[in-house]
Coordinates of C-alpha atoms in Angstrom, one line a residue:
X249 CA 27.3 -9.6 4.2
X250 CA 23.1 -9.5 4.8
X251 CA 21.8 -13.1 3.2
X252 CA 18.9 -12.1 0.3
X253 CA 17.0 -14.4 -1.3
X254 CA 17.0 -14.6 -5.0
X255 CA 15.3 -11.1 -6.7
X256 CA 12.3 -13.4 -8.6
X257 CA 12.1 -14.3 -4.7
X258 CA 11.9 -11.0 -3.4
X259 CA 9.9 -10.0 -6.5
X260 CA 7.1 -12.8 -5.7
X261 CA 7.1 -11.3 -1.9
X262 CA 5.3 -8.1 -3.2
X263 CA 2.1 -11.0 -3.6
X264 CA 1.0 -11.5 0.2
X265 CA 0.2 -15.9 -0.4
X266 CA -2.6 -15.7 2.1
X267 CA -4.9 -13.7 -0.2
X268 CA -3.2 -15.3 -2.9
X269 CA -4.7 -18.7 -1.7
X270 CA -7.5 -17.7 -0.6
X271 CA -8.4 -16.5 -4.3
X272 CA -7.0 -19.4 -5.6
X273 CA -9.7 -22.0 -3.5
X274 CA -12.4 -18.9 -4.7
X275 CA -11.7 -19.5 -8.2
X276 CA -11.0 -23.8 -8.6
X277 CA -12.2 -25.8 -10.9
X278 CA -12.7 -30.0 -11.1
X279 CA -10.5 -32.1 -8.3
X280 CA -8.1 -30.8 -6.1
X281 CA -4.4 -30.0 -7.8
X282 CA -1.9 -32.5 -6.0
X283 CA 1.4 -31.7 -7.7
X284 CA 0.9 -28.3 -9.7
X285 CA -0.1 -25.7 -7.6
X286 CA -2.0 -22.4 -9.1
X287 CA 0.7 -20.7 -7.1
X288 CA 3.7 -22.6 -9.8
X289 CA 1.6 -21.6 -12.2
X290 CA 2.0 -18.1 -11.5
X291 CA 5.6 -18.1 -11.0
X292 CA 6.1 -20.1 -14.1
X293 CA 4.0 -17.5 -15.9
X294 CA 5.3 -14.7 -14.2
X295 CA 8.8 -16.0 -15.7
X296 CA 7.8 -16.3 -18.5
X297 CA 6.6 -12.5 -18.8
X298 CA 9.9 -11.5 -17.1
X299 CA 12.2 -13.1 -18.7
X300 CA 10.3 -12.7 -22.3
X301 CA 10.8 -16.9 -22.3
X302 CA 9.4 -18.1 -26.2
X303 CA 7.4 -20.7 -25.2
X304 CA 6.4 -23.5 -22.4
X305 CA 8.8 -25.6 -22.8
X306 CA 11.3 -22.9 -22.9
X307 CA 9.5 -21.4 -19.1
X308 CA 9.9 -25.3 -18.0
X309 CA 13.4 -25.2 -18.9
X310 CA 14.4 -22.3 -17.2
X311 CA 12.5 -23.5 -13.7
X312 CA 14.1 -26.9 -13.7
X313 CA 17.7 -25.1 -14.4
X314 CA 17.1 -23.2 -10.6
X315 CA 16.9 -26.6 -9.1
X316 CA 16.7 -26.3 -5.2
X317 CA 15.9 -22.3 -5.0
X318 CA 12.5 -23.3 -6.4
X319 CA 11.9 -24.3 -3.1
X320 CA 12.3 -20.6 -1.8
X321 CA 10.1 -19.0 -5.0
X322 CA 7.4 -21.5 -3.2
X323 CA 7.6 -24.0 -5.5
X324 CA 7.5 -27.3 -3.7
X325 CA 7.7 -29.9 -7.1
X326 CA 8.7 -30.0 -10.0
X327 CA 6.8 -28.0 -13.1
X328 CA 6.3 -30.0 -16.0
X329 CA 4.9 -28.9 -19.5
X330 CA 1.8 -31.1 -19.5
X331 CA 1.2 -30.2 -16.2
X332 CA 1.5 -26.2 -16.6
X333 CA -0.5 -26.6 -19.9
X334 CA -3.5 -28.2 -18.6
X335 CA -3.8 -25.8 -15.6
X336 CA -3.5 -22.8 -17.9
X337 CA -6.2 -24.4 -19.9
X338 CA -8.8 -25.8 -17.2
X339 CA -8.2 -23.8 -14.3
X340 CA -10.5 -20.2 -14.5
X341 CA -8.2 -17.2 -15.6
X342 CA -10.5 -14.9 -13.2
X343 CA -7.9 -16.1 -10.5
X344 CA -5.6 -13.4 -11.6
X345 CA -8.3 -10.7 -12.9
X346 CA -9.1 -11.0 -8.9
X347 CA -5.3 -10.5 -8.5
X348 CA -4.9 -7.7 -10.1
X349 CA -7.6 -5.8 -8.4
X350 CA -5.5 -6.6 -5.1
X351 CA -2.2 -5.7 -7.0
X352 CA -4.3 -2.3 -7.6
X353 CA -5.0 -0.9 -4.0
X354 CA -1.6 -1.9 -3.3
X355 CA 0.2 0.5 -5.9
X356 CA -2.2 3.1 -5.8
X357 CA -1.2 3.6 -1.9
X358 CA 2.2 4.8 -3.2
X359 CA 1.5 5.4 -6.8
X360 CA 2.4 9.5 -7.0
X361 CA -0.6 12.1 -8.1
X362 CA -0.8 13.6 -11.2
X363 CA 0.7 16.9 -11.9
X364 CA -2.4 18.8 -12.9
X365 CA -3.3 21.0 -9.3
X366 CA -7.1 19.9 -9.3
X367 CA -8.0 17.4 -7.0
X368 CA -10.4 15.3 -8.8
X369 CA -8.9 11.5 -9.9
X370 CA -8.2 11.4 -13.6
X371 CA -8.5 8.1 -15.8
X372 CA -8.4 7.5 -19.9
X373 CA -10.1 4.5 -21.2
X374 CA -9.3 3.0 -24.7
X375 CA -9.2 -0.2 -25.9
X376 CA -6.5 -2.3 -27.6
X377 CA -6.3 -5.3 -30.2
X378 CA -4.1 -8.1 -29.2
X379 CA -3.4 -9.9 -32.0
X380 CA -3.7 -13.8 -32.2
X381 CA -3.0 -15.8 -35.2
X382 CA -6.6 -17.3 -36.5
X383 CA -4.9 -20.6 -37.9
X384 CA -3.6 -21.4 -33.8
X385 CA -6.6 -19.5 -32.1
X386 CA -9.6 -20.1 -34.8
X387 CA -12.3 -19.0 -32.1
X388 CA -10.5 -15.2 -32.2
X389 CA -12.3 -14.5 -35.6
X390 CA -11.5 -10.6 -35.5
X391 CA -12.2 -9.4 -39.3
X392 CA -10.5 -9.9 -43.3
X393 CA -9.1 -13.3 -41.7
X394 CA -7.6 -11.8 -38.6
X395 CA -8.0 -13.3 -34.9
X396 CA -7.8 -10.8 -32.0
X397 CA -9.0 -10.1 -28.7
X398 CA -9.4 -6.7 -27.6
X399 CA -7.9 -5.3 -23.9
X400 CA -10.3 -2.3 -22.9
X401 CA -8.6 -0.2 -19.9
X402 CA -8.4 2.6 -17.9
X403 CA -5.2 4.2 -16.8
X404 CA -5.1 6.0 -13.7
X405 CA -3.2 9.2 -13.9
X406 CA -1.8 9.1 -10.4
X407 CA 1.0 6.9 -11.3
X408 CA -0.1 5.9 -14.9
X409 CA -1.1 2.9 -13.5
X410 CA -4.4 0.6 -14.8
X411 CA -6.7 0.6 -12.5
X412 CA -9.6 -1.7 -14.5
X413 CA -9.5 -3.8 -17.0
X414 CA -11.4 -5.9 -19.5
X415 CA -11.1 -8.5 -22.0
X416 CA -13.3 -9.6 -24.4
X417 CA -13.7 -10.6 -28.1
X418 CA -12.2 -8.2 -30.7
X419 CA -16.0 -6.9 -32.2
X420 CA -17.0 -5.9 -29.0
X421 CA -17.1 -2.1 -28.9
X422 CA -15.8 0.5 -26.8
X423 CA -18.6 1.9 -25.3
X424 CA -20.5 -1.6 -24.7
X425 CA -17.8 -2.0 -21.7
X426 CA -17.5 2.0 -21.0
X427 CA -21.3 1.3 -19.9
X428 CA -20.9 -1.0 -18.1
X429 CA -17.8 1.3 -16.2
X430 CA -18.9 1.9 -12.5
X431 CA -16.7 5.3 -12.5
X432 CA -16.5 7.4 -8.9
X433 CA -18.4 10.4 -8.6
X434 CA -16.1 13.5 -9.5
X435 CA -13.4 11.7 -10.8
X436 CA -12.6 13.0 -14.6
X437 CA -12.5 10.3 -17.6
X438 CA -11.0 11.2 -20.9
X439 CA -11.3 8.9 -23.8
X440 CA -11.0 9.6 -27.7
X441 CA -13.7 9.5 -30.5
X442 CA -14.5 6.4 -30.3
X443 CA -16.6 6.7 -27.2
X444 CA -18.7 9.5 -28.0
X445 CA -22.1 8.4 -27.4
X446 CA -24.6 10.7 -26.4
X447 CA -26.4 8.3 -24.1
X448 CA -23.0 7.3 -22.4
X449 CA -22.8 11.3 -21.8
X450 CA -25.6 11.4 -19.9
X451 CA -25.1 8.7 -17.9
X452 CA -21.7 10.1 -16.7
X453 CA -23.7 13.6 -16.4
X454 CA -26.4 12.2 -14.1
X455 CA -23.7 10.1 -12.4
X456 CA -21.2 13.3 -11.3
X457 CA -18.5 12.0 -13.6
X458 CA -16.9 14.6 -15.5
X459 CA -15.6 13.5 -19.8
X460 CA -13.2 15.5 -22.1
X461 CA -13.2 13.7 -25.4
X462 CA -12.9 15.1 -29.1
X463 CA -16.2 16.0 -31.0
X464 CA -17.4 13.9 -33.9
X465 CA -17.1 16.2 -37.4
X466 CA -20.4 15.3 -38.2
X467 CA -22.4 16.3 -34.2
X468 CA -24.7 19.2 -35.0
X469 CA -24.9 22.0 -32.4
X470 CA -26.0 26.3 -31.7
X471 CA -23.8 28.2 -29.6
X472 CA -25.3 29.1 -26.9
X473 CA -22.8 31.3 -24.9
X474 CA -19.1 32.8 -25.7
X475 CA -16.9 31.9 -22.9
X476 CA -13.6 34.5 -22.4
X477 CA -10.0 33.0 -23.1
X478 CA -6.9 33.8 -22.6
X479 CA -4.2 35.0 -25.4
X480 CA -1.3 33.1 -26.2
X481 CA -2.5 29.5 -25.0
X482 CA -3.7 28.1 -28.4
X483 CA -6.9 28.2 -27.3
X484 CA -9.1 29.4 -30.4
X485 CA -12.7 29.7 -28.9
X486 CA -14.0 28.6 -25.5
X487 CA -18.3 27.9 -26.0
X488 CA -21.6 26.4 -24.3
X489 CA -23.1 24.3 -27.2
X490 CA -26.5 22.8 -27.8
X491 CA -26.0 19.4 -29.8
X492 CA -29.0 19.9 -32.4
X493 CA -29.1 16.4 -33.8
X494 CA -32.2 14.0 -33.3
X495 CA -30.0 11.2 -31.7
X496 CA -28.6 14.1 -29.1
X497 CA -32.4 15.6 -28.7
X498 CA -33.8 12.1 -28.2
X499 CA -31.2 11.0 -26.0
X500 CA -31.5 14.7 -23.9
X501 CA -27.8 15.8 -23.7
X502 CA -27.4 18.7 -21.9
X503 CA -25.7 22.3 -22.8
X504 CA -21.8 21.3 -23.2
X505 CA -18.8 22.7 -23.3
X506 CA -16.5 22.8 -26.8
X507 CA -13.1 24.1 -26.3
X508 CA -11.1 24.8 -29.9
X509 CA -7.5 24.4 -29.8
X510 CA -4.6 24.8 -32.6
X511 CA -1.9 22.5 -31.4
X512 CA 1.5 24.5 -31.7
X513 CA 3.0 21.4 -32.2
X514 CA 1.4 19.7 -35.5
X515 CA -0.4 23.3 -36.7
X516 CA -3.7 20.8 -36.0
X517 CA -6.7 22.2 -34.5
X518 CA -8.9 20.3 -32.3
X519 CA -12.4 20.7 -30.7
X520 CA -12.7 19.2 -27.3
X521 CA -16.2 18.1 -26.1
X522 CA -16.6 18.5 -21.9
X523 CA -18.9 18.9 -19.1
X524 CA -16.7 20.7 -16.9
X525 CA -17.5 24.3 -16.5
X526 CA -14.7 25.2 -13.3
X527 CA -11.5 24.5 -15.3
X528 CA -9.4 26.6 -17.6
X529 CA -9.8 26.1 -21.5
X530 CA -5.9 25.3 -21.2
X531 CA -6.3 22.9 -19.2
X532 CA -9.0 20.9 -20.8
X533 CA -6.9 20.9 -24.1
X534 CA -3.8 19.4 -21.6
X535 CA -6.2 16.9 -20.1
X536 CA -6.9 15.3 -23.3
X537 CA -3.3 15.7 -24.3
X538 CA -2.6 13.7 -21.0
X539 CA -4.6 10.7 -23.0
X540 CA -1.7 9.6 -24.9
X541 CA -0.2 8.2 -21.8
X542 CA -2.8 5.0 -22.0
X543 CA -1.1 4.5 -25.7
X544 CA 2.3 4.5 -23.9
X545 CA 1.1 2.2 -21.8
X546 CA -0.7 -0.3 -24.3
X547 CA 3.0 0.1 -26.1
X548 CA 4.8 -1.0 -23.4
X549 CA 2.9 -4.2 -22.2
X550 CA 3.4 -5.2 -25.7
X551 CA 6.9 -4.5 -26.1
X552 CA 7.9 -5.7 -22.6
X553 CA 5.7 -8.4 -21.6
X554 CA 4.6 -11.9 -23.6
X555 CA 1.4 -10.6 -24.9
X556 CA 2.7 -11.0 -28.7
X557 CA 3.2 -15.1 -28.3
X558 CA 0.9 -17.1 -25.9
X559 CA 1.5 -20.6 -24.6
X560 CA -1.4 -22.0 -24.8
X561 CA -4.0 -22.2 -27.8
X562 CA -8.0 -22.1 -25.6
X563 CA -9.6 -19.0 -24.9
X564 CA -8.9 -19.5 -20.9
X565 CA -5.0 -20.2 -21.5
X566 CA -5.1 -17.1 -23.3
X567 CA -7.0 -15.0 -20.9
X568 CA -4.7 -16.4 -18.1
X569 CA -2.0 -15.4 -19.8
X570 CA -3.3 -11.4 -20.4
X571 CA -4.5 -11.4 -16.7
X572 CA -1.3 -12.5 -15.3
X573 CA 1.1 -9.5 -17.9
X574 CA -1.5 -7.2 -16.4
X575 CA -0.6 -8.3 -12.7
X576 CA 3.3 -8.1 -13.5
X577 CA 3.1 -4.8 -14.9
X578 CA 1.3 -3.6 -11.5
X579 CA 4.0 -5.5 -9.6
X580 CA 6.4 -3.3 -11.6
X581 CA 4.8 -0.1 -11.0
X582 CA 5.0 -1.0 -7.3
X583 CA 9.0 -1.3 -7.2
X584 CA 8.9 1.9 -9.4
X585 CA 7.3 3.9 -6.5
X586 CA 8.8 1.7 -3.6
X587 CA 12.2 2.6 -5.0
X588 CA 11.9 6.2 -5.7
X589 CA 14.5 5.7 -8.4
X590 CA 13.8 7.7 -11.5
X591 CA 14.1 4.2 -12.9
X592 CA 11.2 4.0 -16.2
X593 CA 9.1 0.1 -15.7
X594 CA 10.9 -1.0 -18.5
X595 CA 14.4 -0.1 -17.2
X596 CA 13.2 -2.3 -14.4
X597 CA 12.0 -5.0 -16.0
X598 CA 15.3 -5.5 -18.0
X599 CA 16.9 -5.0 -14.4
X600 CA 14.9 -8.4 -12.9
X601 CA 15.2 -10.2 -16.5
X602 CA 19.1 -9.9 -16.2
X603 CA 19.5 -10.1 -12.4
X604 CA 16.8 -12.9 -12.2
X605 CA 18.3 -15.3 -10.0
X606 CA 21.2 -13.3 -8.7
X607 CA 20.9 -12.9 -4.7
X608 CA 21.0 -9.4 -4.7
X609 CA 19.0 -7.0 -2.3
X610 CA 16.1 -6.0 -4.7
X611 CA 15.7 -2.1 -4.2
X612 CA 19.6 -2.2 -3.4
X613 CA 19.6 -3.2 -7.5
X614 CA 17.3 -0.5 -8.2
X615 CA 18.9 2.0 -6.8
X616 CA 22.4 1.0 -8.6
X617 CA 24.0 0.1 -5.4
X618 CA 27.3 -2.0 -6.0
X619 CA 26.6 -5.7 -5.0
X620 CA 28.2 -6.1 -1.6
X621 CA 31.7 -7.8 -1.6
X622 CA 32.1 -11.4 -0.6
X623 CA 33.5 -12.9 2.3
X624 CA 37.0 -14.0 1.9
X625 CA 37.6 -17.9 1.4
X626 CA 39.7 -19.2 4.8
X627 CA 39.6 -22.8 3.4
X628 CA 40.7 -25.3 6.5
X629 CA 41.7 -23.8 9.8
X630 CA 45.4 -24.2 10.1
X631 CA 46.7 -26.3 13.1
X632 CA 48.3 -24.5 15.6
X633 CA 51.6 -25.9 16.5

């Protein structure tokens, strides 16, 4: 029987610790860290999203239960909760927004492609509340006595995994951060209402960027030209539009394309807004159908990761925590692809919570391989007389 380590063991392997410390000495703060390491904090944390632990005494518990295999998760001492709590609190979160971008390139190397045939990458953007109780976390002031910080992200479509993310305070808008988006040239972005803003438009325009959102009810336009469609796709009208309105005039938007759809689904119909003139009306309407897959994917950190309680009360525990879910999640993605099991992230994930500290070959559990026997007991040789 082949020795494995534990499968948080083999999990934590998927992190390479030479860029790990390297970010951590990148991103210190005060005197040097004798006893708690950044890299306990992250497999405390990393526990605690995993295993869906209640709180930090509850993580603390659970590491100090393991004994002696915390010295083969890396852990050389002891985690305590004072100790975990002040690192979460002084120690700068944008260790593990760095993290994540390495966690990125890594999954995107195996992630799968989308199943539309055109070439170009495909991302939607949206944003997302994560709700925080005002009375615990009173500098989260969202609205009608609500605290909040808001996740904007952008889901990459080859693999539906994120691929940028950014956190901020709950009033901040959509498009303040979609401006500040640095989006490669040809790649396709689709986002929902709430980003259309005509200046944003432009600036993915000039920038060879192509968008597919919904148009506003109240956008003024002409027709300028009547596009051909096909029968029997849903597809209503296919047009080249001029916005009219003194906001789109002033901010110089260019002849667009507005696709009308009846959904054969909900009876609905739908006007899509794009600059992309070499696809099919059919599949612009599937593009932004494609969209709902960031919702899935805001529903399932959520659900599956502790974004709904937080252990720590300041701004930077907080941030820490969200930083770190987001890193997990990619971690999960990777063993999705790795794997090649069918397996959904949240099957997974309810895989390593139950199997946490089992020694089990890791993509041996994936793929629903029986655990291999063990060797038979011989207790004390017998003498030979």
């Amino acid at each position: 029987m082949r020795h494995s380590d534990t499968v948080f063991a083999q999990l934590l392997k998927l992190v390479p610790r030479h860029v790990f410390n390297t970010l951590a000495k990148a991103n210190h703060s005060g005197g040097e860290l004798r006893r708690m390491t950044r890299w306990s904090q992250f497999v405390a944390m990393g526990l605690g999203h995993v295993a869906r632990r209640f709180s930090l005494r509850d993580v603390v518990a659970a590491l100090q239960v393991q004994g002696a295999r915390l010295y083969h998760l890396g852990v050389k001492s002891s985690v305590t909760r004072s100790s975990l709590a002040r690192v979460n609190e002084q120690q700068p979160y944008t260790l593990y927004q760095e993290l994540f971008g390495k966690l990125y390139s890594q999954a995107q190397a195996l992630a799968p492609r989308h199943g539309f045939r055109f070439k170009n990458k495909l991302y939607s953007i949206d944003g997302s509340l994560i709700d925080l109780s005002l009375k615990i976390f009173p500098w989260s002031k969202y609205a009608l006595g609500k605290g909040a910080m808001k996740l904007h992200m952008g889901l990459d479509h080859d693999g539906l995994i994120p691929a940028f993310a950014v956190v901020t305070d709950s009033r901040v808008g959509e498009t303040t951060v979609a401006r500040q988006l640095a989006l490669p040239k040809g790649s396709i972005v689709v986002v929902d209402r709430g980003y259309s803003e005509f200046a944003w438009f432009v600036s993915l325009c000039a920038g060879g960027v192509y968008f597919v959102t919904r148009r506003r009810a109240n956008s003024l336009y002409e027709v300028v030209e009547t596009l051909e469609r096909s029968a029997g796709d849903g597809i209503v009208s296919d047009e080249i539009v001029r916005f009219i309105g003194s906001k789109a005039v002033k901010a110089g938007v260019p002849e667009l394309r507005l696709v009308t759809f009846d959904c054969p689904d909900t009876g609905k119909r739908y006007q899509f807004l794009t600059n992309i003139r070499h696809l099919a009306a059919s599949t612009i309407a599937a593009i932004y159908k494609s969209r709902w897959q960031i919702e899935l994917f805001f529903k399932f950190l959520k659900q599956n990761l502790k974004l709904k309680g937080f252990y720590g009360t300041s701004r930077n525990a907080v941030l820490t925590q969200i930083w770190i879910a987001l890193c997990m999640a990619l971690m999960v993605a990777y063993l999705k692809f790795r794997s090649a099991t069918g397996l959904s992230c949240q099957q997974i994930l309810r895989l390593l919570d139950i199997n946490l500290f089992l020694r089990r070959d890791l993509l041996d559990l994936l793929a629903g391989k029986p655990p291999e026997p063990p060797l038979p007991y011989r207790g004390q040789a017998e003498l030979a007389l």
